[in-house]
Short mmCIF file of C-alpha atoms (C1' of nucleotides) in Angstrom, two decimals:
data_model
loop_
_atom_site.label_atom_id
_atom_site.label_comp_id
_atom_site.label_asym_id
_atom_site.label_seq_id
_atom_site.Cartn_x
_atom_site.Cartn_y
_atom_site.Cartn_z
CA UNK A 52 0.00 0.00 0.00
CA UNK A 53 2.54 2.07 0.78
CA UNK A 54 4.29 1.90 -2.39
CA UNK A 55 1.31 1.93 -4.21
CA UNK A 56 0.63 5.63 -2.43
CA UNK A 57 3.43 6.85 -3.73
CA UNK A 58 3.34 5.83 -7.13
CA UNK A 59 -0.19 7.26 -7.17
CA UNK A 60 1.41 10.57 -5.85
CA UNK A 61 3.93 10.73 -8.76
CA UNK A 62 1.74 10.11 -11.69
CA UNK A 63 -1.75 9.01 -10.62
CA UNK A 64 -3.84 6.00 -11.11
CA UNK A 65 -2.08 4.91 -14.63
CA UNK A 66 1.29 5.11 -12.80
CA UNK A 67 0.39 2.56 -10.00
CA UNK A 68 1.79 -0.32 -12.29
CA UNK A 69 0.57 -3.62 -10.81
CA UNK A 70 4.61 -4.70 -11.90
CA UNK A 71 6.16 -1.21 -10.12
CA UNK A 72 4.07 -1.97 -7.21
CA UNK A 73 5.25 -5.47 -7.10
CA UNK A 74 8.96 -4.91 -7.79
CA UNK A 75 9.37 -1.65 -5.55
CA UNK A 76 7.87 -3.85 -2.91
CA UNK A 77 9.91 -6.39 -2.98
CA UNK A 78 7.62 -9.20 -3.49
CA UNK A 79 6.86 -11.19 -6.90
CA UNK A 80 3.26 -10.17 -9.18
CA UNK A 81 1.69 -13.54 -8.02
CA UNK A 82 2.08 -12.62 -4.33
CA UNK A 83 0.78 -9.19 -4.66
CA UNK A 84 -1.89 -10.59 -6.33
CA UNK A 85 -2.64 -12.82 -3.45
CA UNK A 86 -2.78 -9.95 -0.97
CA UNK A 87 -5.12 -8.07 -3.21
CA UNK A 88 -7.37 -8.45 -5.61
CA UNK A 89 -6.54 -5.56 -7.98
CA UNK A 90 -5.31 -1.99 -8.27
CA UNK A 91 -8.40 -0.57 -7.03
CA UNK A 92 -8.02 -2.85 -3.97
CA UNK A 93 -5.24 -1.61 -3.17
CA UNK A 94 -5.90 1.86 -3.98
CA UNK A 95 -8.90 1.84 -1.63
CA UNK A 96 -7.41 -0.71 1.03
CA UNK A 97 -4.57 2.32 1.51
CA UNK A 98 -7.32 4.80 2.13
CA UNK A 99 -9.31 2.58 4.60
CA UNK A 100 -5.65 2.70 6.06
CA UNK A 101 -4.80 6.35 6.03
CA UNK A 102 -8.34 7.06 7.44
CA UNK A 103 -7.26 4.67 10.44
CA UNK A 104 -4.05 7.31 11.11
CA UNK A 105 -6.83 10.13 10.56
CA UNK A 106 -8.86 8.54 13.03
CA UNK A 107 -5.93 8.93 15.38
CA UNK A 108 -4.51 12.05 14.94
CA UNK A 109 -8.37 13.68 15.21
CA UNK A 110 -8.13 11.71 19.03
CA UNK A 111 -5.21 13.49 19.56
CA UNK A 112 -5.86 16.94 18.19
CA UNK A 113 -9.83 17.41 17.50
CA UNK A 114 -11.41 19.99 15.45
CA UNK A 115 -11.52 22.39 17.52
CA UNK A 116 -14.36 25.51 17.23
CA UNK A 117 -16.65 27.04 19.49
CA UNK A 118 -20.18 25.11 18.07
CA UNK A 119 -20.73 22.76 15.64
CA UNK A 120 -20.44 24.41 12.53
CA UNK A 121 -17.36 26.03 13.29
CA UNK A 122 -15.74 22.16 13.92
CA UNK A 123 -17.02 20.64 10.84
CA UNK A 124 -15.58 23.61 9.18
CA UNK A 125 -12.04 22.84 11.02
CA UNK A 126 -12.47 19.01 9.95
CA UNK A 127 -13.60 19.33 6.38
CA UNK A 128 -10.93 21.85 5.97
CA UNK A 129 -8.18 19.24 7.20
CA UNK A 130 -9.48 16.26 5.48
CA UNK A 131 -10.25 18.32 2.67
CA UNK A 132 -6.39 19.75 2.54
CA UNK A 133 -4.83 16.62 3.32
CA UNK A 134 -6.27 14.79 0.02
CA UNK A 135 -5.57 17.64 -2.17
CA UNK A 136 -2.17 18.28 -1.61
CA UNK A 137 -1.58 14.90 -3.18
CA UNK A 138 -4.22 15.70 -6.11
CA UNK A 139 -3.12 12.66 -8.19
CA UNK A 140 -3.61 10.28 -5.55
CA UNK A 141 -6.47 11.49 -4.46
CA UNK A 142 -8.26 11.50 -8.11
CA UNK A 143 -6.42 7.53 -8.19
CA UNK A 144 -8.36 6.45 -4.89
CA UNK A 145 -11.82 8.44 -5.70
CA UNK A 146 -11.20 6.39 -8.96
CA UNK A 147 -10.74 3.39 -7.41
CA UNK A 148 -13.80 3.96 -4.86
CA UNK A 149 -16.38 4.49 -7.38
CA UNK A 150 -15.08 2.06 -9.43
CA UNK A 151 -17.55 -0.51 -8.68
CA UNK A 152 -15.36 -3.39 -8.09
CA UNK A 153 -16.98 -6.09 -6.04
CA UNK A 154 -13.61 -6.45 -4.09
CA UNK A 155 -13.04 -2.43 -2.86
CA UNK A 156 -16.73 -2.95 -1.41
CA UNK A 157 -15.77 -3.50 2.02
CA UNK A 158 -13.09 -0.73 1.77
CA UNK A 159 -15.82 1.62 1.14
CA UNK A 160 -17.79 0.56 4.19
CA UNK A 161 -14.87 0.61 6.47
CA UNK A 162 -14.41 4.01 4.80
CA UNK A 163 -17.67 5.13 5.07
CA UNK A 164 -18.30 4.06 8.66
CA UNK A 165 -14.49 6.07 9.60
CA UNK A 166 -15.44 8.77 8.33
CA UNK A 167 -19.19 9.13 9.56
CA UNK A 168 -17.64 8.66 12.97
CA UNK A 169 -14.97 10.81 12.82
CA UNK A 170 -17.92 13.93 11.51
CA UNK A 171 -19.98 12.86 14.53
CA UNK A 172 -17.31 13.30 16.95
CA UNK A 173 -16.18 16.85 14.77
CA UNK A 174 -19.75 17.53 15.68
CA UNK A 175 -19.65 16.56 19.01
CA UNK A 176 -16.67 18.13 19.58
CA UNK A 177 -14.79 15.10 21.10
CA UNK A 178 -11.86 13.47 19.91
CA UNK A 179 -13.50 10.10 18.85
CA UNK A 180 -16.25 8.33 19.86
CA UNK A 181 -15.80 5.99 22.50
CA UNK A 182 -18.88 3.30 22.96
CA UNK A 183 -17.43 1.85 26.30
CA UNK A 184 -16.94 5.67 27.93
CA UNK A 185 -20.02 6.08 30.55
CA UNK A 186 -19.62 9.99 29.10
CA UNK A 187 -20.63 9.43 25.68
CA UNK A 188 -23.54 8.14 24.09
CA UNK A 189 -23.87 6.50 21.35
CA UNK A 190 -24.94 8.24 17.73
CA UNK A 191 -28.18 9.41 17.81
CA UNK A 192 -30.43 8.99 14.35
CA UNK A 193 -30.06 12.58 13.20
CA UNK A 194 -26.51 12.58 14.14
CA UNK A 195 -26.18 9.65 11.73
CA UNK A 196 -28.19 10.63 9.30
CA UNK A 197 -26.62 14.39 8.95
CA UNK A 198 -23.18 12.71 9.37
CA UNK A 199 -23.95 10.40 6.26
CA UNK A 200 -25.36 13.02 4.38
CA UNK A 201 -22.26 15.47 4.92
CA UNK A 202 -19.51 12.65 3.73
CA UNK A 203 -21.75 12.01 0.67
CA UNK A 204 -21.88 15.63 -0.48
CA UNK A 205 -17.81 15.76 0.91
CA UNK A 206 -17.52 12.78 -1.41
CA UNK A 207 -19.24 14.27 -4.57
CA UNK A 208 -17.68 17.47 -4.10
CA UNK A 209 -14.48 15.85 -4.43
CA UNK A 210 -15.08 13.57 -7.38
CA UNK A 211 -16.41 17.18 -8.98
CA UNK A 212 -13.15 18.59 -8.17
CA UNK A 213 -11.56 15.46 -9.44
CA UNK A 214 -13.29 15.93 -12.65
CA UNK A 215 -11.92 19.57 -12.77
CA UNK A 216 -15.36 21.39 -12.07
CA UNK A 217 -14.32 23.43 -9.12
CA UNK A 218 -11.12 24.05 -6.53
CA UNK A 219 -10.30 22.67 -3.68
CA UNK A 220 -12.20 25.53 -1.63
CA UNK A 221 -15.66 24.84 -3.34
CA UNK A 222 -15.34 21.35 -1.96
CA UNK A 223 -15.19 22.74 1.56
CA UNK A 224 -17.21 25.92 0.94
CA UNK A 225 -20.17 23.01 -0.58
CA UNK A 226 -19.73 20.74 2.60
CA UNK A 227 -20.44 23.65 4.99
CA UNK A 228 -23.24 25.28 3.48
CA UNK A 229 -24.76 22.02 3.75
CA UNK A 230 -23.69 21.55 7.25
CA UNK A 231 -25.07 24.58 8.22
CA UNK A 232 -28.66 24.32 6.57
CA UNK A 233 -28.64 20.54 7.91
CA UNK A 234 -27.95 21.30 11.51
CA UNK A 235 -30.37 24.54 10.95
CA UNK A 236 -33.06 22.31 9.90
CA UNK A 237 -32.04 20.05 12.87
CA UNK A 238 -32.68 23.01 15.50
CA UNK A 239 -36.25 23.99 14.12
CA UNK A 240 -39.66 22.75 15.84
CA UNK A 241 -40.92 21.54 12.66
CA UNK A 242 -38.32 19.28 12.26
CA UNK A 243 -39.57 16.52 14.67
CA UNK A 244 -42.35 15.62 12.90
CA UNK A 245 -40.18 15.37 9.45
CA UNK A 246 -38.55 12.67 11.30
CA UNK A 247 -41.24 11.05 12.70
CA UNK A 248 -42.85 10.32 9.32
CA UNK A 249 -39.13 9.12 7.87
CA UNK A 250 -38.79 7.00 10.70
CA UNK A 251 -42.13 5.66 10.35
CA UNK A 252 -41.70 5.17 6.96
CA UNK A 253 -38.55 3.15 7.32
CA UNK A 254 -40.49 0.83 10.13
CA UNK B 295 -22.73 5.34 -27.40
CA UNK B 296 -25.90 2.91 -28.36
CA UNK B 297 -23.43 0.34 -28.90
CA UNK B 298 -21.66 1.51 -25.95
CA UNK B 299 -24.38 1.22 -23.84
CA UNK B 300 -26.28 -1.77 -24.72
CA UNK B 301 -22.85 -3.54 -24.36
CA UNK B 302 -22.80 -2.47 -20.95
CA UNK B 303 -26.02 -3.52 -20.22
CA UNK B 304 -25.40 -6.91 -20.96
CA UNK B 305 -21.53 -7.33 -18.74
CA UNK B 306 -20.75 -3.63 -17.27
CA UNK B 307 -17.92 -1.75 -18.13
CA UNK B 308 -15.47 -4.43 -18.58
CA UNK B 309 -17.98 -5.64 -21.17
CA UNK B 310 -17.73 -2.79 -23.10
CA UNK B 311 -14.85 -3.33 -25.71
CA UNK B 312 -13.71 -1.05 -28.07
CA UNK B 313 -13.07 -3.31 -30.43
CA UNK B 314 -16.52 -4.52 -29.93
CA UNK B 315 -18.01 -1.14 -29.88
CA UNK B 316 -16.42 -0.15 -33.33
CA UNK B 317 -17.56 -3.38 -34.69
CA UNK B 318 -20.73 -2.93 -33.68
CA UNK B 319 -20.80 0.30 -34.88
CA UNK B 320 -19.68 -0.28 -37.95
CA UNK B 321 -16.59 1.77 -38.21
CA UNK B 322 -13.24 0.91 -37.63
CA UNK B 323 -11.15 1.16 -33.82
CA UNK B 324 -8.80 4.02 -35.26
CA UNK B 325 -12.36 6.44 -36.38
CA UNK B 326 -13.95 5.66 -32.94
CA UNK B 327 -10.92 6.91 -31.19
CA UNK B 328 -11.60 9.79 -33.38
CA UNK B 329 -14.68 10.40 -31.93
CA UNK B 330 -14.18 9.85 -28.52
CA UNK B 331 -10.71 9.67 -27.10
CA UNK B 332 -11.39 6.86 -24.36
CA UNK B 333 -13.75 4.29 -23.54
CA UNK B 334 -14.98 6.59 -20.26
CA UNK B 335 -15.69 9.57 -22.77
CA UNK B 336 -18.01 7.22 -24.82
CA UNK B 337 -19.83 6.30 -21.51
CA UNK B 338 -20.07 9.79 -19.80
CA UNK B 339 -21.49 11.03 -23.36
CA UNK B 340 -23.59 8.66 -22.90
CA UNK B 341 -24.90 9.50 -20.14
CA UNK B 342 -24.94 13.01 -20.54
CA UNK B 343 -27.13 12.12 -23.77
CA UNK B 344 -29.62 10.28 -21.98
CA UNK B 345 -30.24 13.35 -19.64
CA UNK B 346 -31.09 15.02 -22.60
CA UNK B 347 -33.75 12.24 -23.37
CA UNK B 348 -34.58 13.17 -19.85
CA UNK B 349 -35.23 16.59 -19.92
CA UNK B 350 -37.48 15.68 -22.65
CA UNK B 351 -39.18 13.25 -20.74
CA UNK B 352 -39.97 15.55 -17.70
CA UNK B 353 -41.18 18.63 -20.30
CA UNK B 354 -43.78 16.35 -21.29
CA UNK B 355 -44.85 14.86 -18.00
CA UNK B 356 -43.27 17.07 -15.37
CA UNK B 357 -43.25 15.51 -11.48
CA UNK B 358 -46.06 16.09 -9.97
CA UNK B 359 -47.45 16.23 -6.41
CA UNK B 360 -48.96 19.07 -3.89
CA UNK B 361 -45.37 20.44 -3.29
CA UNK B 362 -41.74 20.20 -3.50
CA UNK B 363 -40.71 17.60 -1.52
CA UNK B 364 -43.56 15.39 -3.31
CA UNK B 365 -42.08 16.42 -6.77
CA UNK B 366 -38.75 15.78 -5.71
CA UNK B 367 -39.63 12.61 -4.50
CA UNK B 368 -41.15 11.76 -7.90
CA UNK B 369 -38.23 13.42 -9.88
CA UNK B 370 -35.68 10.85 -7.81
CA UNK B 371 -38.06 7.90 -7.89
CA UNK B 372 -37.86 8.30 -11.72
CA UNK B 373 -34.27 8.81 -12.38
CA UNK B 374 -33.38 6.13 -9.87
CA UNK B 375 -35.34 3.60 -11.11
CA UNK B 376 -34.26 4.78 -14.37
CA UNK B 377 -31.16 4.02 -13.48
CA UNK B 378 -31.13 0.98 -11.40
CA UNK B 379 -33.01 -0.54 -13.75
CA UNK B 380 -30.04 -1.57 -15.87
CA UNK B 381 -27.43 -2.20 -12.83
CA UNK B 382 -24.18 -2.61 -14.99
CA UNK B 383 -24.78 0.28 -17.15
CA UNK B 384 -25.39 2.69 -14.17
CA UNK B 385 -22.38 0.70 -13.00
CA UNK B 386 -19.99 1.12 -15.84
CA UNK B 387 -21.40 4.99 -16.28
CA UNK B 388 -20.86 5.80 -12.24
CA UNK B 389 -17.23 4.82 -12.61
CA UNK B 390 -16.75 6.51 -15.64
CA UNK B 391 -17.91 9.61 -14.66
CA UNK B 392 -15.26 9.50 -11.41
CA UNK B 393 -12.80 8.32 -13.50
CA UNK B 394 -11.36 11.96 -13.10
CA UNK B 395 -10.14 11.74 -16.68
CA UNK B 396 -9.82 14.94 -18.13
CA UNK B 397 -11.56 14.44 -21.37
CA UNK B 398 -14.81 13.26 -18.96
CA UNK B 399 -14.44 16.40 -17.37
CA UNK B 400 -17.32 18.50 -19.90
CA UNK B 401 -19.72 15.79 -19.59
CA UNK B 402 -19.43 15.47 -16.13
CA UNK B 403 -19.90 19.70 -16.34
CA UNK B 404 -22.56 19.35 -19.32
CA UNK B 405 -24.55 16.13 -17.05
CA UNK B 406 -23.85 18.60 -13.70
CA UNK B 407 -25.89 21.32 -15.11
CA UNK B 408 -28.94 19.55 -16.44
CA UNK B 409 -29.62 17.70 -12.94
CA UNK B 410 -29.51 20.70 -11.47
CA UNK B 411 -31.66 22.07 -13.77
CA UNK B 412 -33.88 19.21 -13.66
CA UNK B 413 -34.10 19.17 -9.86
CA UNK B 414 -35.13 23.16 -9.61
CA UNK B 415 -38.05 22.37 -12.45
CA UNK B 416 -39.23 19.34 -10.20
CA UNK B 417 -38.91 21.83 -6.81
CA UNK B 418 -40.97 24.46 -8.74
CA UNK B 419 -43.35 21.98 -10.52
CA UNK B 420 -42.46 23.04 -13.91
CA UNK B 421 -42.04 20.79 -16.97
CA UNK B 422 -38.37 22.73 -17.50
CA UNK B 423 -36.87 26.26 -16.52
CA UNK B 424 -37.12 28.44 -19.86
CA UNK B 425 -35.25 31.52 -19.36
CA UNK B 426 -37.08 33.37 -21.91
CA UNK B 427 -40.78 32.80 -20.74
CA UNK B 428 -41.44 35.95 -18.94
CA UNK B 429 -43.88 33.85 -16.67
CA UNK B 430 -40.73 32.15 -15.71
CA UNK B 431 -38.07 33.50 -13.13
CA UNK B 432 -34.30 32.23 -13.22
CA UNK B 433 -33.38 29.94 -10.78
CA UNK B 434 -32.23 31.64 -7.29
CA UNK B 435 -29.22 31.15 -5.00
CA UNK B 436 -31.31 28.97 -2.80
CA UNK B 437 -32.51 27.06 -5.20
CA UNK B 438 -28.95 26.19 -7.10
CA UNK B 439 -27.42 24.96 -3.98
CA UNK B 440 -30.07 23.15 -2.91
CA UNK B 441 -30.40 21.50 -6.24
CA UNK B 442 -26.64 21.37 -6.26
CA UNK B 443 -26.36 19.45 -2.95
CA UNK B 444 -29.55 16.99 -3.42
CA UNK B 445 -27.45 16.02 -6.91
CA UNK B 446 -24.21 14.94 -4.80
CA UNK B 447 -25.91 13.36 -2.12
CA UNK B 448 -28.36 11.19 -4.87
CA UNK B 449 -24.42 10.83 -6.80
CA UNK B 450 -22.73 9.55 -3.64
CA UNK B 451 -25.48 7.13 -2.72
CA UNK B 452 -25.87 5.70 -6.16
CA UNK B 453 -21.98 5.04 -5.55
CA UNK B 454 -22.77 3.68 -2.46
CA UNK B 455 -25.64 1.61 -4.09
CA UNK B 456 -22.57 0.64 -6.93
CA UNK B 457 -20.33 -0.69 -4.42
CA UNK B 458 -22.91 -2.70 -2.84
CA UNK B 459 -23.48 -0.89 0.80
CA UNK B 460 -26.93 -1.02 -0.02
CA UNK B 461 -30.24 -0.57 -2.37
CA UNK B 462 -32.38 1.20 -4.38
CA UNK B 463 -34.59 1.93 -2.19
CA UNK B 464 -32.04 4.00 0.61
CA UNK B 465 -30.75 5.73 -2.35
CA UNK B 466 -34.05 7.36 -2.90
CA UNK B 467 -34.53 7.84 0.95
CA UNK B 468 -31.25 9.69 1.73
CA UNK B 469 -31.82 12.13 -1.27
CA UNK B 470 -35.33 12.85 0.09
CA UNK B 471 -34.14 12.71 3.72
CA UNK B 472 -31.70 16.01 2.50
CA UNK B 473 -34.74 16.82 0.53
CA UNK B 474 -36.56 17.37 3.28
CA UNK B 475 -34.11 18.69 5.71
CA UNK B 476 -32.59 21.02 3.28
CA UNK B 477 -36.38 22.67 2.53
CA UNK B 478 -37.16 22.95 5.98
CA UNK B 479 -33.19 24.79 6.31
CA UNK B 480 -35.13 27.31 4.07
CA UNK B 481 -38.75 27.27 5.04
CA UNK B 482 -37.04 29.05 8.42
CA UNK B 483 -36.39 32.38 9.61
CA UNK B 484 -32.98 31.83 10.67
CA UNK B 485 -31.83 31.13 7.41
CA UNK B 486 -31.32 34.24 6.32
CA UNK B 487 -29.29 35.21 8.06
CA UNK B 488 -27.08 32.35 7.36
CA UNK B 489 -27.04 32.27 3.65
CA UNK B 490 -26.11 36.79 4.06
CA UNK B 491 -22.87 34.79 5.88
CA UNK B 492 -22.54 32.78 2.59
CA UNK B 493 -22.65 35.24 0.37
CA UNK B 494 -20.60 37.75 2.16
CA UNK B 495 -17.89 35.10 2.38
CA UNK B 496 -17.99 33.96 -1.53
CA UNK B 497 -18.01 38.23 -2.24
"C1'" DG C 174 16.78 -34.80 9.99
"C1'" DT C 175 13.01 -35.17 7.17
"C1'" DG C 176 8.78 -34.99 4.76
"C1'" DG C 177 5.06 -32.31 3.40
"C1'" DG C 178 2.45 -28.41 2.67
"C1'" DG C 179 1.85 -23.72 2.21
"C1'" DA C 180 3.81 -19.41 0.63
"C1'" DG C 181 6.52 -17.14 -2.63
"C1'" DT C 182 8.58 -16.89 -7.29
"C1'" DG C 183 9.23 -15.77 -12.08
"C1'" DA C 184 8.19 -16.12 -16.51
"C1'" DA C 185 5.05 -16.61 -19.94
"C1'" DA C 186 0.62 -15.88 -21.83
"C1'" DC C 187 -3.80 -13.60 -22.70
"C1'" DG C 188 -7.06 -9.81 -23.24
"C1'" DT C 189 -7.91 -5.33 -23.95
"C1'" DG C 190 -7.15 -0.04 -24.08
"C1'" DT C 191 -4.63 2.94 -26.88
"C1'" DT C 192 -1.45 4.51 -30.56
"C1'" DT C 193 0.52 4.52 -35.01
"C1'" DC C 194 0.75 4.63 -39.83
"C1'" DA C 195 0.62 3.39 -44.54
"C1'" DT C 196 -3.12 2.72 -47.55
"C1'" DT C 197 -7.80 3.38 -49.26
"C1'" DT C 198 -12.06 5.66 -49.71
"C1'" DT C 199 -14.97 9.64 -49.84
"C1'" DC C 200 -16.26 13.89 -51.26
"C1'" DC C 201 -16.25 18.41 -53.02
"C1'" DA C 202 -14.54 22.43 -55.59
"C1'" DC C 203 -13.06 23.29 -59.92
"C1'" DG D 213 -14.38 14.11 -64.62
"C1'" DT D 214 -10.52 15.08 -61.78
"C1'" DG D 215 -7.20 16.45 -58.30
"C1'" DG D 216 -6.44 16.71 -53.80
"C1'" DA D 217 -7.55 17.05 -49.09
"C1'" DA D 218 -9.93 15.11 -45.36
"C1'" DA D 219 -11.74 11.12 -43.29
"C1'" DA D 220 -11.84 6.26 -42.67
"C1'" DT D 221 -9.60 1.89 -42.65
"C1'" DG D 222 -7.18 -2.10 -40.96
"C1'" DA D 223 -3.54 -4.19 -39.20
"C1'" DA D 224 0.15 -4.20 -36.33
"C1'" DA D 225 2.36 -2.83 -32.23
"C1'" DC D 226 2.75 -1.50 -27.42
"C1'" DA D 227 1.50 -1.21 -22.52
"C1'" DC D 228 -0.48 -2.94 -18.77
"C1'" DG D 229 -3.95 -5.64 -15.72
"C1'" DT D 230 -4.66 -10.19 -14.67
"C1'" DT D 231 -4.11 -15.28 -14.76
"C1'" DT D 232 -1.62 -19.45 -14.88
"C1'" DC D 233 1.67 -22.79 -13.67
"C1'" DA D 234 5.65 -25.34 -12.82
"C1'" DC D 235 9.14 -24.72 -9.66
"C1'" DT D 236 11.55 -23.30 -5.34
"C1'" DC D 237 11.89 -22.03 -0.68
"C1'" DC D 238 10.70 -22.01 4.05
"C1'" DC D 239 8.98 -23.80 8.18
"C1'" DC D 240 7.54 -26.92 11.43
"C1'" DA D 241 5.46 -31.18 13.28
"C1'" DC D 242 7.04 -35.57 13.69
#
DNA sequence: GTGGGGAGTGAAACGTGTTTCATTTTCCAC
DNA sequence: GTGGAAAATGAAACACGTTTCACTCCCCAC
């Protein structure tokens, strides 16, 4: 994975060569094909990976901010930076997540379920979200559901800046106007009932 | 792009050979690489083609229902279904699209902006937005970014849907669950005050 | 120590995306 | 009709993902 990563830095998805990968790593093709099942499994397996260091540096230093808003602004921002200052790797790994592959599927729920957590604990305010911790609860259903909805329109941002449709500061600027009008709609009256009937509907 | 597509219809992207598809076609490989300079272009023309079909589609029977969210939840039944309906093409198109190749990059733009312009006619309960009926009004700021956002979340989940985290059916639920949240955001007082913040900040 | 099995190896082979290029066909202005 | 340019052709070549397979190496239970 590693070398993969940096192959992907240099040149992008073409330049992760199944053979370079192999060679730099210092194991034969047929090996590296028994550890994964393709380039896109690798591709997404090392960003299931670098989400787990992300995971650990937001425990040691989390987004910090006075509410909520100004937290997911500090987190998007980070996460946000961090991909884009390798901007060929990142367009090789959004790539390989939308890819399809039945093999990268699991990556992408390991992926998704990181990063939801991380956002709730950005929202929160803590530094991760600790299940066993008699001071923490566990997600509620609009935390979830807001959480979910904020990496998907993080994720399509991206793939629209990976496409070349907007900068790096439209993919924050996008995420946080839909932060704020989420948790808006999350502190009205009116919203209750909205989630009454979805809950319902889901029953 | 019919060969294109009804190749992917039967085995996904992988099934979709240029060879093939100039043979198909009728033309030779060398004139199809004249007309499209990858295998992604040919799919995200497609696509983008079929939106056109789309637009057509909803001119003649626009979404209907009492208000916005019921339109909207017509609009995305429709194009879902549309969609899902033939699982390895909206496969082989998804990944194409995020393919981040540069020569996707106008249909990706060209696809971007009639969704969005799709979504606002199905908020208003319009057949289409014509900028030159003078009964018509041009779409606001609120209403691009909502349209904007309800398009990546309804893109992310129908990657989500690709990769197998889960169906149809939640892929239509999580754009309606934003679709609901994100009118309410508006229907409120507060929000003013919010988007001036937006504004002031893209100024 | 030894036998066996699992992991690793390396090289070849195959399929397919993409490029190249010399040749042929088409088509239109004259 | 004809000359010539533009487009199309077709075949070969190249690169790379992926598979296959016979062989070797390592390790460990006996």
């Amino acid at each position: 994975m590693d070398v993969a990563i940096s192959l992907a830095e240099e040149g992008g998805f073409e330049n992760v060569r199944q053979r370079d990968v192999a060679a730099h790593a210092g194991v034969a093709l047929g090996t590296l094909y028994k550890s994964f099942r393709s380039k896109e499994d690798i591709l997404s397996a090392a960003l299931d990976r670098e989400t787990e260091n992300l995971e650990r540096r937001m425990e040691s230093r989390p987004a910090r901010g006075e509410n909520a808003i100004e937290r997911l602004d500090s987190f998007f921002n980070i996460v946000t930076r961090g991909l884009v200052r390798k901007p060929k790797y990142a367009r090789a790994v959004l790539r390989a997540m939308a890819s399809g592959e039945p093999e990268v599927a699991s990556h992408v729920a390991a992926y998704h379920g990181r990063m939801t957590g991380l956002i709730i604990a950005a929202m929160r305010g803590v530094g991760r979200l600790s299940y066993t911790d008699a001071t923490s609860s566990p997600p509620t259903e609009a935390e979830q559901t807001v959480a979910a909805l904020l990496q998907q329109i993080w994720f399509a941002s991206l793939v629209g800046w990976s496409a070349g449709l907007h900068g790096q500061q439209e993919v924050v600027e996008q995420t946080l106007t839909a932060a704020k009008l989420l948790t808006h709609a999350l502190s009205c009256d009116k919203l209750d009932r909205a989630m009454e009937k979805l809950e319902k509907k889901r029953a």
